[in-house]
Amino acid sequence: MRYTTAQKAAIDCLDQPLLIVACAGSGKTQVLASRVVELLRRPDVHPRNIVAFTFTEKAAAELKDRTTTLVNQELGEVHGLAEMFVGTMHAYALDALHAHVPETFKYGVLNDIQTRLAIDRSSRKCGLASTVAMVNGAPRMLRRYVDSRLYMQVMNILREDEVDEAQLPESLVSALGMYRDQLHQHRYFDYTDLLKTAADLLEESPDDEMAGAFVRHVRDHVRYVVVDEYQDTNHVQERLIRALTRFGANLCVVGDDDQTIYQWRGSAVRNILTFAGRYDHVRTVTLDDNFRSSEGVVSLGRAIAEENADERLGKQMVAAGHQSYQRGDIIAKSLGDLDEEAGWIADRIEHLRGAEFVDAPGAEPRGLSWSDFAVLYRSVANDAGPLVAELKRRNIPYLIKGLTRLFEAPEIEACVASFRYINGSAGRAEVQSAWLDADLGLDNTDVSAGLHVLDAARDWRDGERWSSYNIQRTYLALLEAMGVREERVPSADGATRGELVFYNLGKFSQAISDFEEIYFQSDPQRKYEGFVGWLINQAPAYYAESDADVGYATPDAVTIATVHQAKGLQWPAVFVPALRRNRFPNPRQGGLNAFHVIPAEAVADADRYRSRVEDERRLFYVAVTRAQKWLALTWAPGTSNRARRASEFFDFATRNRYVLTAEPSGEPPRLQPQARHEIPDVSLSFSELKYLFECPYQFKLRFLYGFNPPIHEALGYGKSVHDALAEVHKRAIAGDLISPYEVETLVDRHLHVPFAYPELRAQLRRAALDAVTRYLRDNRDELPRTLYSEQQVQVHVAPGVTVDGRIDLIRRLDRDETSIVDFKSTERAQAEDVTRDQLHVYALGYQELTGERADLVEVLNLDQGSSDTRELVDEGLLLGIRDKIQKAGEALRSNTLPRLERWCSTCEKCDLRGVCRSKD
């Protein structure tokens, strides 16, 4: 590949701190991948020496795939790529803690919604109820539900920012301690505590009892650290970066200060602005060629960025790609009212659908389809209503990223009505009407069958023990009874609407999982009442304020998203509506905020948490530069007096010479609309891959649409036993053989079955003690021959598809044979052919890791009286599994994910069979 002079300079700079200033669309992913290749050319550099941080998992998958492809092309077979970390800081922190700090093995991670639910549930124990806000000089106690989001932000600032604790009220310091105690009591990290824990430990001595193994790993192995999107790092992330480089590792940071858009989460643009002054001998390379967008888009984006001249690194973005600019591509349009604005956007989408577009240099032109359009709002929750109504009216398919406005979808309104019926706040007629109005192809008989499921859930006295009344199970049983199927959903344009409906139903499944993660053990009546109350009163706002998304389905539909959600993405045609004064730029918010609770003087640069026009301008820059060719900026007067004028950003755009304020006449060159159906680069764990092997449609339901299985009360038992054995083997590698007298302490350290009722927990503890005792008795002589424990492996088998796995144990047998061992228990039981596939993947991964072939694969069953299996590894086995993975990957990328041809044992055991097919 040909690189620009600046790109080549960034690729070749390997031995001094490097700041890469990467403008929008400048090809930074390719540059980073090429830089890794140059590092691996060095004979003394192993993949395990490289840690590369990305901002999102999607970006990580893309960088990992690009790097692996380049390594294979330029260096041939390089062993050990699985040990190079590419991913988010949060993923690194969790992996590292789970690898090196046994006390954290049992910890899970709460997402933001689950964290807020946990705060609401335990408002006294976590400190919210005793926290005071000073409003107009008077104290006001924070309130459950009302202030839980604010309290979560306060707790985040106190742990992740540069805070002078001496200036904090004692009650707030106490609340922070209570909050962290609650997290650790339930064996949870939230996102902030995960990073703080890792940073705290890495700042300790290599001889520290808890942190030592982690610190020694960094000292002995980490030599190169790469940080993408560096402009969005905060103080605790900077601490983690410093700790990873404290023993001399080279640091390369990549970012664009013009795209700093997370200040309200604590991101500090000063990190990138002052980088060259805080590290010695820094080299700065600027990538200012934009290969994404046309000359017109680049000109407008550059002009916006240059308005922040006083807080900006010097650079001059230029258009260097293949996208051409024609008059009329960029329009700034004033409309009479909000409905007229929505109508004009819909008109423009219909007008451009089929317009000729070329995705890449040399590619065949195609006609734009629905998924080539994105509408980016400052706030979807506040402003997207008129457009959503207009798209519905015209039958234009659309999807809303994340779970914002999910609860306005008719199928989700029907779901909510169903759960209201369970707790008595809705009648049969209302439920019947809601499902029929959702237009999913159901009739009265179908809905009546679903009502029988809801009637059973209302009766707490009959059936199984109360704790098995599981909301997710009720939800899936309801969909099954009614016969809700993707292909039954009527659609004006083929299969699109069925995909969109199931995309929403999968999101609702995620909402159930979020709630049950926190409230699973409540008694049925309180649980269902609490769930319905949350759905009606809190959930719509909770998800409206979240960037969370589920699945990675890509239906052919117009994307509606916030600008924040669009970061890192691109579309041929982008609309930025609602450019009204007091909306975009968003004014400084009044009302209660974090600095009514935390003294502003206690936080370094506290002003960045408040919306400043410079920050809003950066957000506008990001919105504009998502467009490849067509861009439309619109505004219309709102209903309040504060919303009657155009935004200063809109006015500024009209002064750019590439922008028209009226549409030109004529039609663009047209072709048949053809969606660019693109599954993103994916990195699958084996647990995900096995679903693709077992049943492609089950995989689609779980991972493209986001459906979750019901929580099982014994969930966590198998992992607990595995964690205990992992500590046994890690200690054995270090020469420390565990004593039988330590088994009880070992099991109690790792046993974590958060959904088990007391009797079941006692039963599972006895089973774990028996399993570990039996394993040590039967395998004690083998422990000194442990080679690896919980070893990460990776198989790259097709463009964009990488399989990651973790081998339980690799050991040397007394015949000098290498054996790959997988532990099984009842909870983790699966079909024998799936287990064999898993072991074959691990054998392939071991070969890619070490360049050597394992001799055997073994399954050691940890249950009493069970049998083990053992199989030789040969070349045919490895070729067979590689071919099977490659075919599965090709099916995924082509969206060929059919149901199994007939009902079978896989269907019998599938948690999601009810939304797939009936047994008959």
PDB file of N, CA and C in Angstrom, residues 351-415:
ATOM      1  N   HIS A 351     -35.555  11.423  -2.415  1.00  0.00           N
ATOM      2  CA  HIS A 351     -34.966  11.985  -3.624  1.00  0.00           C
ATOM      3  C   HIS A 351     -33.590  11.383  -3.909  1.00  0.00           C
ATOM      4  N   LEU A 352     -32.786  11.186  -2.859  1.00  0.00           N
ATOM      5  CA  LEU A 352     -31.424  10.680  -3.053  1.00  0.00           C
ATOM      6  C   LEU A 352     -31.355   9.158  -3.140  1.00  0.00           C
ATOM      7  N   ARG A 353     -32.390   8.463  -2.705  1.00  0.00           N
ATOM      8  CA  ARG A 353     -32.350   6.996  -2.785  1.00  0.00           C
ATOM      9  C   ARG A 353     -32.186   6.588  -4.249  1.00  0.00           C
ATOM     10  N   GLY A 354     -31.176   5.757  -4.503  1.00  0.00           N
ATOM     11  CA  GLY A 354     -30.853   5.353  -5.867  1.00  0.00           C
ATOM     12  C   GLY A 354     -29.784   6.217  -6.510  1.00  0.00           C
ATOM     13  N   ALA A 355     -29.403   7.330  -5.868  1.00  0.00           N
ATOM     14  CA  ALA A 355     -28.338   8.175  -6.429  1.00  0.00           C
ATOM     15  C   ALA A 355     -27.046   7.382  -6.530  1.00  0.00           C
ATOM     16  N   GLU A 356     -26.309   7.635  -7.593  1.00  0.00           N
ATOM     17  CA  GLU A 356     -25.079   6.863  -7.853  1.00  0.00           C
ATOM     18  C   GLU A 356     -24.004   7.212  -6.825  1.00  0.00           C
ATOM     19  N   PHE A 357     -23.388   6.161  -6.256  1.00  0.00           N
ATOM     20  CA  PHE A 357     -22.357   6.372  -5.236  1.00  0.00           C
ATOM     21  C   PHE A 357     -21.269   5.330  -5.412  1.00  0.00           C
ATOM     22  N   VAL A 358     -20.019   5.750  -5.197  1.00  0.00           N
ATOM     23  CA  VAL A 358     -18.867   4.848  -5.301  1.00  0.00           C
ATOM     24  C   VAL A 358     -18.240   4.741  -3.914  1.00  0.00           C
ATOM     25  N   ASP A 359     -18.206   3.534  -3.352  1.00  0.00           N
ATOM     26  CA  ASP A 359     -17.729   3.336  -1.984  1.00  0.00           C
ATOM     27  C   ASP A 359     -16.230   3.530  -1.829  1.00  0.00           C
ATOM     28  N   ALA A 360     -15.451   3.091  -2.809  1.00  0.00           N
ATOM     29  CA  ALA A 360     -13.993   3.120  -2.695  1.00  0.00           C
ATOM     30  C   ALA A 360     -13.402   3.320  -4.079  1.00  0.00           C
ATOM     31  N   PRO A 361     -12.163   3.813  -4.161  1.00  0.00           N
ATOM     32  CA  PRO A 361     -11.537   4.005  -5.473  1.00  0.00           C
ATOM     33  C   PRO A 361     -11.563   2.705  -6.279  1.00  0.00           C
ATOM     34  N   GLY A 362     -12.064   2.785  -7.500  1.00  0.00           N
ATOM     35  CA  GLY A 362     -12.095   1.624  -8.367  1.00  0.00           C
ATOM     36  C   GLY A 362     -13.298   0.723  -8.180  1.00  0.00           C
ATOM     37  N   ALA A 363     -14.143   0.998  -7.171  1.00  0.00           N
ATOM     38  CA  ALA A 363     -15.315   0.151  -6.929  1.00  0.00           C
ATOM     39  C   ALA A 363     -16.409   0.452  -7.952  1.00  0.00           C
ATOM     40  N   GLU A 364     -17.275  -0.537  -8.170  1.00  0.00           N
ATOM     41  CA  GLU A 364     -18.411  -0.345  -9.056  1.00  0.00           C
ATOM     42  C   GLU A 364     -19.424   0.588  -8.397  1.00  0.00           C
ATOM     43  N   PRO A 365     -19.984   1.544  -9.151  1.00  0.00           N
ATOM     44  CA  PRO A 365     -21.014   2.409  -8.570  1.00  0.00           C
ATOM     45  C   PRO A 365     -22.250   1.596  -8.184  1.00  0.00           C
ATOM     46  N   ARG A 366     -22.976   2.084  -7.199  1.00  0.00           N
ATOM     47  CA  ARG A 366     -24.242   1.463  -6.800  1.00  0.00           C
ATOM     48  C   ARG A 366     -25.221   2.572  -6.456  1.00  0.00           C
ATOM     49  N   GLY A 367     -26.482   2.209  -6.337  1.00  0.00           N
ATOM     50  CA  GLY A 367     -27.494   3.184  -5.952  1.00  0.00           C
ATOM     51  C   GLY A 367     -27.661   3.225  -4.446  1.00  0.00           C
ATOM     52  N   LEU A 368     -27.769   4.436  -3.886  1.00  0.00           N
ATOM     53  CA  LEU A 368     -27.951   4.563  -2.442  1.00  0.00           C
ATOM     54  C   LEU A 368     -29.208   3.826  -1.994  1.00  0.00           C
ATOM     55  N   SER A 369     -29.092   3.158  -0.845  1.00  0.00           N
ATOM     56  CA  SER A 369     -30.242   2.503  -0.235  1.00  0.00           C
ATOM     57  C   SER A 369     -30.503   3.136   1.126  1.00  0.00           C
ATOM     58  N   TRP A 370     -31.557   2.682   1.814  1.00  0.00           N
ATOM     59  CA  TRP A 370     -31.964   3.313   3.066  1.00  0.00           C
ATOM     60  C   TRP A 370     -30.816   3.385   4.077  1.00  0.00           C
ATOM     61  N   SER A 371     -30.004   2.338   4.176  1.00  0.00           N
ATOM     62  CA  SER A 371     -28.960   2.294   5.201  1.00  0.00           C
ATOM     63  C   SER A 371     -27.791   3.212   4.906  1.00  0.00           C
ATOM     64  N   ASP A 372     -27.813   3.912   3.773  1.00  0.00           N
ATOM     65  CA  ASP A 372     -26.765   4.876   3.455  1.00  0.00           C
ATOM     66  C   ASP A 372     -27.060   6.261   4.013  1.00  0.00           C
ATOM     67  N   PHE A 373     -28.198   6.402   4.717  1.00  0.00           N
ATOM     68  CA  PHE A 373     -28.595   7.693   5.266  1.00  0.00           C
ATOM     69  C   PHE A 373     -28.532   7.659   6.788  1.00  0.00           C
ATOM     70  N   ALA A 374     -27.996   8.728   7.364  1.00  0.00           N
ATOM     71  CA  ALA A 374     -27.981   8.866   8.822  1.00  0.00           C
ATOM     72  C   ALA A 374     -28.501  10.246   9.187  1.00  0.00           C
ATOM     73  N   VAL A 375     -29.326  10.284  10.235  1.00  0.00           N
ATOM     74  CA  VAL A 375     -29.830  11.545  10.770  1.00  0.00           C
ATOM     75  C   VAL A 375     -29.263  11.680  12.177  1.00  0.00           C
ATOM     76  N   LEU A 376     -28.424  12.692  12.394  1.00  0.00           N
ATOM     77  CA  LEU A 376     -27.667  12.818  13.633  1.00  0.00           C
ATOM     78  C   LEU A 376     -28.172  14.016  14.430  1.00  0.00           C
ATOM     79  N   TYR A 377     -28.665  13.738  15.623  1.00  0.00           N
ATOM     80  CA  TYR A 377     -29.224  14.764  16.493  1.00  0.00           C
ATOM     81  C   TYR A 377     -28.285  15.060  17.661  1.00  0.00           C
ATOM     82  N   ARG A 378     -28.381  16.270  18.167  1.00  0.00           N
ATOM     83  CA  ARG A 378     -27.744  16.569  19.462  1.00  0.00           C
ATOM     84  C   ARG A 378     -28.415  15.745  20.552  1.00  0.00           C
ATOM     85  N   SER A 379     -29.746  15.580  20.453  1.00  0.00           N
ATOM     86  CA  SER A 379     -30.491  14.747  21.391  1.00  0.00           C
ATOM     87  C   SER A 379     -31.632  14.059  20.655  1.00  0.00           C
ATOM     88  N   VAL A 380     -31.513  12.757  20.442  1.00  0.00           N
ATOM     89  CA  VAL A 380     -32.589  11.994  19.812  1.00  0.00           C
ATOM     90  C   VAL A 380     -33.839  12.026  20.686  1.00  0.00           C
ATOM     91  N   ALA A 381     -33.650  11.884  21.997  1.00  0.00           N
ATOM     92  CA  ALA A 381     -34.792  11.818  22.908  1.00  0.00           C
ATOM     93  C   ALA A 381     -35.652  13.067  22.814  1.00  0.00           C
ATOM     94  N   ASN A 382     -35.024  14.228  22.647  1.00  0.00           N
ATOM     95  CA  ASN A 382     -35.773  15.478  22.660  1.00  0.00           C
ATOM     96  C   ASN A 382     -36.271  15.911  21.291  1.00  0.00           C
ATOM     97  N   ASP A 383     -35.620  15.486  20.218  1.00  0.00           N
ATOM     98  CA  ASP A 383     -35.893  16.121  18.923  1.00  0.00           C
ATOM     99  C   ASP A 383     -36.343  15.193  17.799  1.00  0.00           C
ATOM    100  N   ALA A 384     -36.205  13.884  17.941  1.00  0.00           N
ATOM    101  CA  ALA A 384     -36.441  12.996  16.798  1.00  0.00           C
ATOM    102  C   ALA A 384     -37.914  12.661  16.567  1.00  0.00           C
ATOM    103  N   GLY A 385     -38.802  13.036  17.486  1.00  0.00           N
ATOM    104  CA  GLY A 385     -40.202  12.641  17.386  1.00  0.00           C
ATOM    105  C   GLY A 385     -40.863  12.953  16.058  1.00  0.00           C
ATOM    106  N   PRO A 386     -40.811  14.190  15.560  1.00  0.00           N
ATOM    107  CA  PRO A 386     -41.479  14.490  14.288  1.00  0.00           C
ATOM    108  C   PRO A 386     -40.928  13.673  13.114  1.00  0.00           C
ATOM    109  N   LEU A 387     -39.618  13.466  13.066  1.00  0.00           N
ATOM    110  CA  LEU A 387     -39.059  12.683  11.965  1.00  0.00           C
ATOM    111  C   LEU A 387     -39.485  11.221  12.074  1.00  0.00           C
ATOM    112  N   VAL A 388     -39.455  10.654  13.265  1.00  0.00           N
ATOM    113  CA  VAL A 388     -39.889   9.269  13.448  1.00  0.00           C
ATOM    114  C   VAL A 388     -41.323   9.102  12.958  1.00  0.00           C
ATOM    115  N   ALA A 389     -42.197  10.042  13.320  1.00  0.00           N
ATOM    116  CA  ALA A 389     -43.595   9.967  12.887  1.00  0.00           C
ATOM    117  C   ALA A 389     -43.701  10.051  11.368  1.00  0.00           C
ATOM    118  N   GLU A 390     -42.887  10.920  10.746  1.00  0.00           N
ATOM    119  CA  GLU A 390     -42.943  11.078   9.293  1.00  0.00           C
ATOM    120  C   GLU A 390     -42.423   9.834   8.573  1.00  0.00           C
ATOM    121  N   LEU A 391     -41.347   9.252   9.071  1.00  0.00           N
ATOM    122  CA  LEU A 391     -40.821   8.040   8.444  1.00  0.00           C
ATOM    123  C   LEU A 391     -41.818   6.898   8.577  1.00  0.00           C
ATOM    124  N   LYS A 392     -42.453   6.796   9.737  1.00  0.00           N
ATOM    125  CA  LYS A 392     -43.495   5.776   9.910  1.00  0.00           C
ATOM    126  C   LYS A 392     -44.613   5.976   8.888  1.00  0.00           C
ATOM    127  N   ARG A 393     -45.048   7.229   8.754  1.00  0.00           N
ATOM    128  CA  ARG A 393     -46.164   7.518   7.854  1.00  0.00           C
ATOM    129  C   ARG A 393     -45.841   7.121   6.423  1.00  0.00           C
ATOM    130  N   ARG A 394     -44.577   7.272   6.018  1.00  0.00           N
ATOM    131  CA  ARG A 394     -44.183   6.972   4.638  1.00  0.00           C
ATOM    132  C   ARG A 394     -43.681   5.543   4.462  1.00  0.00           C
ATOM    133  N   ASN A 395     -43.688   4.763   5.528  1.00  0.00           N
ATOM    134  CA  ASN A 395     -43.139   3.393   5.473  1.00  0.00           C
ATOM    135  C   ASN A 395     -41.675   3.370   5.065  1.00  0.00           C
ATOM    136  N   ILE A 396     -40.919   4.389   5.490  1.00  0.00           N
ATOM    137  CA  ILE A 396     -39.470   4.384   5.284  1.00  0.00           C
ATOM    138  C   ILE A 396     -38.848   3.664   6.482  1.00  0.00           C
ATOM    139  N   PRO A 397     -38.130   2.578   6.262  1.00  0.00           N
ATOM    140  CA  PRO A 397     -37.572   1.839   7.403  1.00  0.00           C
ATOM    141  C   PRO A 397     -36.488   2.656   8.104  1.00  0.00           C
ATOM    142  N   TYR A 398     -36.467   2.588   9.432  1.00  0.00           N
ATOM    143  CA  TYR A 398     -35.470   3.322  10.205  1.00  0.00           C
ATOM    144  C   TYR A 398     -35.119   2.506  11.436  1.00  0.00           C
ATOM    145  N   LEU A 399     -33.941   2.739  11.959  1.00  0.00           N
ATOM    146  CA  LEU A 399     -33.564   2.190  13.263  1.00  0.00           C
ATOM    147  C   LEU A 399     -32.930   3.297  14.074  1.00  0.00           C
ATOM    148  N   ILE A 400     -33.179   3.231  15.371  1.00  0.00           N
ATOM    149  CA  ILE A 400     -32.629   4.215  16.296  1.00  0.00           C
ATOM    150  C   ILE A 400     -31.515   3.540  17.072  1.00  0.00           C
ATOM    151  N   LYS A 401     -30.292   4.055  16.939  1.00  0.00           N
ATOM    152  CA  LYS A 401     -29.168   3.430  17.637  1.00  0.00           C
ATOM    153  C   LYS A 401     -29.381   3.497  19.138  1.00  0.00           C
ATOM    154  N   GLY A 402     -28.887   2.469  19.817  1.00  0.00           N
ATOM    155  CA  GLY A 402     -29.082   2.393  21.252  1.00  0.00           C
ATOM    156  C   GLY A 402     -30.530   2.056  21.565  1.00  0.00           C
ATOM    157  N   LEU A 403     -30.938   2.360  22.789  1.00  0.00           N
ATOM    158  CA  LEU A 403     -32.297   2.044  23.199  1.00  0.00           C
ATOM    159  C   LEU A 403     -33.140   3.301  23.375  1.00  0.00           C
ATOM    160  N   THR A 404     -32.656   4.425  22.860  1.00  0.00           N
ATOM    161  CA  THR A 404     -33.421   5.661  22.892  1.00  0.00           C
ATOM    162  C   THR A 404     -34.714   5.484  22.102  1.00  0.00           C
ATOM    163  N   ARG A 405     -35.820   5.923  22.663  1.00  0.00           N
ATOM    164  CA  ARG A 405     -37.148   5.871  22.042  1.00  0.00           C
ATOM    165  C   ARG A 405     -37.612   4.443  21.775  1.00  0.00           C
ATOM    166  N   LEU A 406     -36.928   3.468  22.325  1.00  0.00           N
ATOM    167  CA  LEU A 406     -37.348   2.080  22.159  1.00  0.00           C
ATOM    168  C   LEU A 406     -38.796   1.896  22.603  1.00  0.00           C
ATOM    169  N   PHE A 407     -39.162   2.550  23.705  1.00  0.00           N
ATOM    170  CA  PHE A 407     -40.458   2.286  24.309  1.00  0.00           C
ATOM    171  C   PHE A 407     -41.605   2.933  23.548  1.00  0.00           C
ATOM    172  N   GLU A 408     -41.292   3.642  22.459  1.00  0.00           N
ATOM    173  CA  GLU A 408     -42.334   4.187  21.602  1.00  0.00           C
ATOM    174  C   GLU A 408     -42.637   3.274  20.422  1.00  0.00           C
ATOM    175  N   ALA A 409     -41.811   2.249  20.187  1.00  0.00           N
ATOM    176  CA  ALA A 409     -42.087   1.302  19.105  1.00  0.00           C
ATOM    177  C   ALA A 409     -43.359   0.521  19.445  1.00  0.00           C
ATOM    178  N   PRO A 410     -44.279   0.326  18.497  1.00  0.00           N
ATOM    179  CA  PRO A 410     -45.558  -0.324  18.825  1.00  0.00           C
ATOM    180  C   PRO A 410     -45.400  -1.727  19.390  1.00  0.00           C
ATOM    181  N   GLU A 411     -44.410  -2.477  18.905  1.00  0.00           N
ATOM    182  CA  GLU A 411     -44.216  -3.828  19.444  1.00  0.00           C
ATOM    183  C   GLU A 411     -43.738  -3.788  20.891  1.00  0.00           C
ATOM    184  N   ILE A 412     -42.986  -2.731  21.259  1.00  0.00           N
ATOM    185  CA  ILE A 412     -42.523  -2.615  22.642  1.00  0.00           C
ATOM    186  C   ILE A 412     -43.648  -2.076  23.527  1.00  0.00           C
ATOM    187  N   GLU A 413     -44.485  -1.205  22.990  1.00  0.00           N
ATOM    188  CA  GLU A 413     -45.669  -0.788  23.743  1.00  0.00           C
ATOM    189  C   GLU A 413     -46.536  -2.001  24.078  1.00  0.00           C
ATOM    190  N   ALA A 414     -46.623  -2.964  23.149  1.00  0.00           N
ATOM    191  CA  ALA A 414     -47.388  -4.187  23.403  1.00  0.00           C
ATOM    192  C   ALA A 414     -46.714  -5.038  24.482  1.00  0.00           C
ATOM    193  N   CYS A 415     -45.377  -5.089  24.465  1.00  0.00           N
ATOM    194  CA  CYS A 415     -44.649  -5.832  25.509  1.00  0.00           C
ATOM    195  C   CYS A 415     -44.924  -5.213  26.884  1.00  0.00           C
TER     196      CYS A 415
END
